């Protein structure tokens, strides 16, 4: 028996509420949260009567995914599924963020969801079925308009064609400029504010000296950086460290301050960058394979293959960066 459920945004969340009705074909809750089925994903499946699936181990056609559950801190993953017209539940308190922010809308996306934010409205037969994907419903009118626009028209003169061509180019540049400004305002400026605040706290609290004494011995030597990279690249840790790029942002900011004060030699800046980035993108592996329309078997073997490969490629990247940094400073 299927139930229609309502998903509200939690404290600090954004979007929604979403009203979702499972169908015989579309009743799967896809959990893409660093491996395993997250309790929220299981709760959504239990209350709706659907099935929870680990997105790290398998892949499904888009029209069979009822809800995608992610834990993205504001990068590409939170916008991938909304772009594909799939209801998306983000466990992090993130709104319209990332390079796909224009696809994140309140009618298909909700964030900071907890178990108490999910409620059952009634049996699926008692509630009008919700559209599976807002983008799909809009596709038919858009297709009709496109067909009408493509209808044969009268012969146009050279000047008219030239004017339309120039207008098209100008329009694309204008749109690119607008999207660039939006991305700077929504992503770059908040990160700059975060970095400034963090540096201020480090300087005022004396945390910088503590970091220098604890991290400097590791980041000040090649073996130490290899140890940091190996820890960040461990297959069971990298998908957890990846969301929000916490290690890369926080530790990178701390190390930057130490390089600036001379506590750590500047020649280690390049290899240190690769040392703390060993986990970057690990949380995006199943999503990336899904975007590439990989087969379920490819997902099953591809995800662990990529994660385990980081143990080799991560330290190797640190060594290569160390070699290229010789003589730079």
Short mmCIF file of C-alpha atoms in Angstrom, two decimals:
data_model
loop_
_atom_site.label_atom_id
_atom_site.label_comp_id
_atom_site.label_asym_id
_atom_site.label_seq_id
_atom_site.Cartn_x
_atom_site.Cartn_y
_atom_site.Cartn_z
CA UNK A 1 0.00 0.00 0.00
CA UNK A 2 1.36 3.38 -1.00
CA UNK A 3 0.92 6.57 1.04
CA UNK A 4 1.20 10.19 0.01
CA UNK A 5 3.79 11.94 2.19
CA UNK A 6 4.61 15.56 2.91
CA UNK A 7 8.22 16.65 3.47
CA UNK A 8 8.88 19.96 5.22
CA UNK A 9 12.10 21.91 5.57
CA UNK A 10 13.80 21.57 8.96
CA UNK A 11 15.48 24.23 11.09
CA UNK A 12 17.49 26.50 8.83
CA UNK A 13 16.25 24.60 5.79
CA UNK A 14 14.98 25.88 2.47
CA UNK A 15 12.38 24.86 -0.08
CA UNK A 16 9.33 22.66 0.04
CA UNK A 17 7.10 21.47 1.40
CA UNK A 18 7.07 18.57 -1.04
CA UNK A 19 3.99 16.38 -1.47
CA UNK A 20 5.02 13.09 -3.02
CA UNK A 21 2.85 10.17 -4.09
CA UNK A 22 4.47 6.84 -5.02
CA UNK A 23 3.33 4.90 -8.07
CA UNK A 24 3.81 1.30 -9.12
CA UNK A 25 6.68 2.36 -11.38
CA UNK A 26 8.12 5.27 -9.39
CA UNK A 27 8.44 4.36 -5.69
CA UNK A 28 12.19 4.21 -5.03
CA UNK A 29 14.03 6.44 -2.55
CA UNK A 30 17.65 6.82 -3.71
CA UNK A 31 20.12 7.41 -0.87
CA UNK A 32 23.29 9.19 -2.04
CA UNK A 33 24.76 10.07 1.35
CA UNK A 34 28.26 8.66 1.56
CA UNK A 35 27.42 4.97 1.42
CA UNK A 36 24.62 2.94 2.95
CA UNK A 37 20.95 3.84 3.33
CA UNK A 38 20.52 6.93 5.50
CA UNK A 39 17.82 6.75 8.23
CA UNK A 40 15.94 9.64 6.58
CA UNK A 41 15.87 7.75 3.29
CA UNK A 42 14.59 4.64 5.06
CA UNK A 43 11.96 6.71 6.88
CA UNK A 44 10.74 8.17 3.58
CA UNK A 45 10.49 4.67 2.12
CA UNK A 46 8.72 3.23 5.17
CA UNK A 47 6.11 5.98 5.39
CA UNK A 48 5.40 6.09 1.67
CA UNK A 49 5.43 2.33 1.16
CA UNK A 50 8.33 2.61 -1.27
CA UNK A 51 11.78 1.05 -1.33
CA UNK A 52 15.08 2.60 -0.18
CA UNK A 53 18.13 1.93 -2.37
CA UNK A 54 21.81 2.69 -1.77
CA UNK A 55 22.90 4.97 -4.61
CA UNK A 56 26.51 3.92 -4.10
CA UNK A 57 25.80 0.35 -5.08
CA UNK A 58 23.20 0.56 -7.80
CA UNK A 59 21.70 2.87 -10.36
CA UNK A 60 18.13 3.28 -11.55
CA UNK A 61 16.42 4.97 -14.49
CA UNK A 62 15.36 8.50 -13.59
CA UNK A 63 11.67 7.72 -14.06
CA UNK A 64 11.87 5.08 -11.30
CA UNK A 65 13.38 7.41 -8.67
CA UNK A 66 10.68 8.97 -6.50
CA UNK A 67 13.01 10.90 -4.16
CA UNK A 68 16.77 11.42 -4.06
CA UNK A 69 18.29 11.95 -0.61
CA UNK A 70 21.66 13.76 -0.56
CA UNK A 71 23.93 15.37 2.03
CA UNK A 72 25.50 18.05 -0.14
CA UNK A 73 27.01 21.13 1.46
CA UNK A 74 26.28 23.35 -1.53
CA UNK A 75 28.27 21.95 -4.46
CA UNK A 76 27.01 20.29 -7.64
CA UNK A 77 25.30 17.28 -6.06
CA UNK A 78 22.39 19.24 -4.58
CA UNK A 79 21.42 20.46 -8.04
CA UNK A 80 21.97 17.34 -10.13
CA UNK A 81 18.70 15.61 -9.28
CA UNK A 82 16.52 18.75 -9.42
CA UNK A 83 17.93 19.35 -12.89
CA UNK A 84 16.74 15.87 -13.87
CA UNK A 85 13.26 16.61 -12.48
CA UNK A 86 13.60 14.35 -9.42
CA UNK A 87 12.32 15.36 -5.99
CA UNK A 88 15.41 16.04 -3.86
CA UNK A 89 15.81 15.97 -0.06
CA UNK A 90 19.05 17.51 1.19
CA UNK A 91 20.02 16.66 4.77
CA UNK A 92 22.17 19.79 4.95
CA UNK A 93 20.66 23.30 5.45
CA UNK A 94 21.46 24.45 1.92
CA UNK A 95 19.32 26.56 -0.38
CA UNK A 96 19.91 27.62 -3.97
CA UNK A 97 23.63 27.02 -4.18
CA UNK A 98 26.27 25.65 -6.51
CA UNK A 99 26.67 25.76 -10.30
CA UNK A 100 23.20 24.20 -10.78
CA UNK A 101 21.43 26.64 -8.46
CA UNK A 102 18.95 27.70 -11.14
CA UNK A 103 17.41 24.22 -11.09
CA UNK A 104 16.92 24.20 -7.30
CA UNK A 105 13.34 25.38 -6.78
CA UNK A 106 10.98 25.03 -3.78
CA UNK A 107 8.56 22.79 -5.70
CA UNK A 108 11.15 20.04 -6.18
CA UNK A 109 13.78 20.59 -3.46
CA UNK A 110 13.80 20.76 0.33
CA UNK A 111 16.72 20.85 2.79
CA UNK A 112 17.66 20.28 6.44
CA UNK A 113 15.08 17.51 6.68
CA UNK A 114 14.75 15.47 9.88
CA UNK A 115 12.49 12.54 10.70
CA UNK A 116 9.94 14.78 12.42
CA UNK A 117 9.66 16.85 9.23
CA UNK A 118 8.05 13.96 7.35
CA UNK A 119 4.34 13.21 7.67
CA UNK A 120 1.80 10.92 6.03
CA UNK A 121 -1.18 12.62 4.36
CA UNK A 122 -3.11 9.47 3.51
CA UNK A 123 -3.30 6.53 1.16
CA UNK A 124 -2.23 7.21 -2.39
CA UNK A 125 -5.74 6.53 -3.67
CA UNK A 126 -7.21 9.19 -1.37
CA UNK A 127 -4.94 12.04 -2.46
CA UNK A 128 -4.57 13.32 -6.02
CA UNK A 129 -1.30 12.05 -7.40
CA UNK A 130 1.46 14.64 -7.43
CA UNK A 131 3.31 15.26 -10.62
CA UNK A 132 6.44 13.11 -10.65
CA UNK A 133 8.61 15.85 -12.08
CA UNK A 134 7.63 19.47 -12.63
CA UNK A 135 10.00 19.70 -15.55
CA UNK A 136 8.27 16.82 -17.33
CA UNK A 137 4.85 18.50 -17.18
CA UNK A 138 6.28 21.63 -18.73
CA UNK A 139 8.01 19.66 -21.47
CA UNK A 140 4.88 19.19 -23.62
CA UNK A 141 4.00 22.91 -24.00
CA UNK A 142 7.67 23.68 -24.60
CA UNK A 143 7.82 21.01 -27.32
CA UNK A 144 4.72 22.45 -29.00
CA UNK A 145 6.21 25.95 -28.95
CA UNK A 146 9.46 24.64 -30.38
CA UNK A 147 7.60 22.84 -33.16
CA UNK A 148 5.65 25.99 -33.97
CA UNK A 149 8.83 28.05 -34.03
CA UNK A 150 10.45 25.54 -36.36
CA UNK A 151 7.62 25.80 -38.90
CA UNK A 152 8.71 27.00 -42.32
CA UNK A 153 8.75 30.75 -42.55
CA UNK A 154 9.10 33.16 -45.40
CA UNK A 155 12.52 33.79 -46.82
CA UNK A 156 14.39 36.26 -44.74
CA UNK A 157 16.75 38.84 -46.11
CA UNK A 158 20.44 39.03 -45.29
CA UNK A 159 20.01 42.01 -42.96
CA UNK A 160 17.27 40.25 -40.97
CA UNK A 161 19.35 37.10 -40.60
CA UNK A 162 22.40 39.14 -39.60
CA UNK A 163 20.38 41.05 -37.00
CA UNK A 164 19.03 37.84 -35.51
CA UNK A 165 22.50 36.30 -35.40
CA UNK A 166 24.02 39.30 -33.63
CA UNK A 167 21.08 39.42 -31.23
CA UNK A 168 21.55 35.74 -30.42
CA UNK A 169 25.26 36.22 -29.66
CA UNK A 170 24.62 39.29 -27.52
CA UNK A 171 21.87 37.45 -25.66
CA UNK A 172 24.18 34.54 -24.86
CA UNK A 173 26.90 36.86 -23.58
CA UNK A 174 24.35 38.73 -21.48
CA UNK A 175 23.01 35.49 -19.99
CA UNK A 176 26.55 34.27 -19.30
CA UNK A 177 27.33 37.54 -17.51
CA UNK A 178 24.16 37.31 -15.44
CA UNK A 179 24.89 33.72 -14.40
CA UNK A 180 28.47 34.69 -13.53
CA UNK A 181 27.28 37.49 -11.26
CA UNK A 182 24.75 35.18 -9.60
CA UNK A 183 27.43 32.54 -8.99
CA UNK A 184 29.80 35.12 -7.49
CA UNK A 185 27.09 36.46 -5.17
CA UNK A 186 25.80 33.04 -4.09
CA UNK A 187 29.07 31.10 -3.90
CA UNK A 188 32.28 33.15 -4.07
CA UNK A 189 31.36 36.02 -1.74
CA UNK A 190 29.96 33.77 1.06
CA UNK A 191 33.14 31.68 0.92
CA UNK A 192 35.28 34.83 1.14
CA UNK A 193 33.27 35.95 4.17
CA UNK A 194 33.68 32.51 5.75
CA UNK A 195 37.44 32.58 5.16
CA UNK A 196 37.80 36.08 6.60
CA UNK A 197 35.80 35.16 9.69
CA UNK A 198 37.79 31.98 10.23
CA UNK A 199 41.11 33.80 9.89
CA UNK A 200 39.92 36.43 12.37
CA UNK A 201 38.97 33.77 14.91
CA UNK A 202 42.32 32.03 14.44
CA UNK A 203 44.28 35.24 14.93
CA UNK A 204 42.29 36.48 17.93
CA UNK A 205 42.09 33.18 19.80
CA UNK A 206 45.67 32.08 19.34
CA UNK A 207 44.49 28.96 17.58
CA UNK A 208 47.01 29.66 14.85
CA UNK A 209 49.93 28.97 17.18
CA UNK A 210 48.31 25.72 18.31
CA UNK A 211 47.76 24.64 14.72
CA UNK A 212 51.33 25.52 13.85
CA UNK A 213 52.65 23.28 16.62
CA UNK A 214 50.40 20.31 15.76
CA UNK A 215 50.01 20.39 11.97
CA UNK A 216 53.33 21.96 11.02
CA UNK A 217 55.33 18.80 11.82
CA UNK A 218 53.15 16.88 9.35
CA UNK A 219 52.80 19.52 6.63
CA UNK A 220 56.43 20.53 6.99
CA UNK A 221 57.71 17.20 5.68
CA UNK A 222 56.89 15.04 2.67
CA UNK A 223 56.18 11.88 4.76
CA UNK A 224 53.81 13.88 6.95
CA UNK A 225 51.87 15.13 3.93
CA UNK A 226 51.65 11.59 2.58
CA UNK A 227 50.15 10.48 5.90
CA UNK A 228 47.51 13.26 5.73
CA UNK A 229 46.67 12.32 2.15
CA UNK A 230 46.36 8.62 2.98
CA UNK A 231 43.99 9.37 5.86
CA UNK A 232 41.81 11.62 3.67
CA UNK A 233 41.79 8.99 0.90
CA UNK A 234 40.65 6.02 2.96
CA UNK A 235 37.58 4.55 1.15
CA UNK A 236 35.42 4.52 4.29
CA UNK A 237 36.37 8.12 5.21
CA UNK A 238 36.57 9.99 1.90
CA UNK A 239 32.80 9.89 1.13
CA UNK A 240 32.13 11.28 4.62
CA UNK A 241 34.79 14.00 4.44
CA UNK A 242 33.77 15.03 0.93
CA UNK A 243 30.39 16.79 1.50
CA UNK A 244 30.86 20.49 2.08
CA UNK A 245 34.64 20.18 1.48
CA UNK A 246 35.19 20.67 5.22
CA UNK A 247 38.77 19.39 5.27
CA UNK A 248 39.80 21.32 2.16
CA UNK A 249 38.22 24.58 3.36
CA UNK A 250 39.04 24.63 7.06
CA UNK A 251 42.46 22.99 7.03
CA UNK A 252 43.36 24.84 3.83
CA UNK A 253 42.57 28.17 5.49
CA UNK A 254 44.57 27.23 8.58
CA UNK A 255 47.56 26.15 6.52
CA UNK A 256 47.36 29.30 4.42
CA UNK A 257 47.77 31.40 7.54
CA UNK A 258 50.78 29.34 8.59
CA UNK A 259 52.41 29.67 5.18
CA UNK A 260 51.83 33.44 5.32
CA UNK A 261 53.53 33.76 8.72
CA UNK A 262 56.43 31.53 7.69
CA UNK A 263 55.64 28.84 10.27
CA UNK A 264 55.65 26.31 7.42
CA UNK A 265 58.08 26.72 4.48
CA UNK A 266 56.39 28.05 1.34
CA UNK A 267 57.91 25.27 -0.77
CA UNK A 268 55.41 22.85 0.80
CA UNK A 269 52.36 24.86 -0.27
CA UNK A 270 51.75 22.99 -3.55
CA UNK A 271 52.10 19.43 -2.19
CA UNK A 272 50.06 20.42 0.89
CA UNK A 273 47.22 21.43 -1.42
CA UNK A 274 47.08 17.93 -2.87
CA UNK A 275 47.58 16.34 0.55
CA UNK A 276 44.38 17.85 2.01
CA UNK A 277 42.36 17.30 -1.19
CA UNK A 278 42.63 13.53 -1.39
CA UNK A 279 38.93 13.14 -0.55
CA UNK A 280 37.58 15.83 -2.90
CA UNK A 281 34.87 14.48 -5.20
CA UNK A 282 34.62 11.13 -3.43
CA UNK A 283 31.02 11.86 -2.44
CA UNK A 284 30.17 12.64 -6.07
CA UNK A 285 31.26 9.32 -7.58
CA UNK A 286 27.84 7.59 -7.75
CA UNK A 287 26.19 10.82 -8.90
CA UNK A 288 28.75 11.26 -11.65
CA UNK A 289 28.24 7.69 -12.83
CA UNK A 290 24.50 8.27 -12.77
CA UNK A 291 24.89 11.38 -14.93
CA UNK A 292 26.86 9.25 -17.35
CA UNK A 293 23.91 6.84 -17.48
CA UNK A 294 26.07 3.99 -16.20
CA UNK A 295 24.62 0.51 -15.90
CA UNK A 296 23.91 -0.88 -12.39
CA UNK A 297 26.89 -3.24 -12.68
CA UNK A 298 29.12 -0.28 -13.53
CA UNK A 299 27.93 1.55 -10.42
CA UNK A 300 28.49 -1.51 -8.26
CA UNK A 301 32.10 -1.99 -9.32
CA UNK A 302 32.96 1.55 -10.36
CA UNK A 303 32.35 3.29 -7.02
CA UNK A 304 34.71 1.15 -4.90
CA UNK A 305 37.24 1.11 -7.75
CA UNK A 306 37.42 4.92 -7.78
CA UNK A 307 37.56 5.14 -3.98
CA UNK A 308 40.35 2.60 -3.67
CA UNK A 309 42.26 4.20 -6.54
CA UNK A 310 42.49 7.40 -4.45
CA UNK A 311 44.83 5.58 -2.04
CA UNK A 312 47.30 5.31 -4.92
CA UNK A 313 46.65 8.46 -6.93
CA UNK A 314 46.39 10.73 -3.86
CA UNK A 315 49.91 10.19 -2.46
CA UNK A 316 51.25 10.02 -6.02
CA UNK A 317 49.83 13.49 -6.69
CA UNK A 318 51.53 14.79 -3.53
CA UNK A 319 54.89 13.40 -4.67
CA UNK A 320 54.50 14.88 -8.17
CA UNK A 321 53.53 18.26 -6.68
CA UNK A 322 56.56 18.11 -4.37
CA UNK A 323 58.86 17.48 -7.32
CA UNK A 324 57.36 20.36 -9.33
CA UNK A 325 57.61 22.69 -6.34
CA UNK A 326 61.39 22.29 -6.17
CA UNK A 327 62.92 25.64 -7.07
CA UNK A 328 59.63 27.53 -7.08
CA UNK A 329 60.40 29.41 -3.87
#
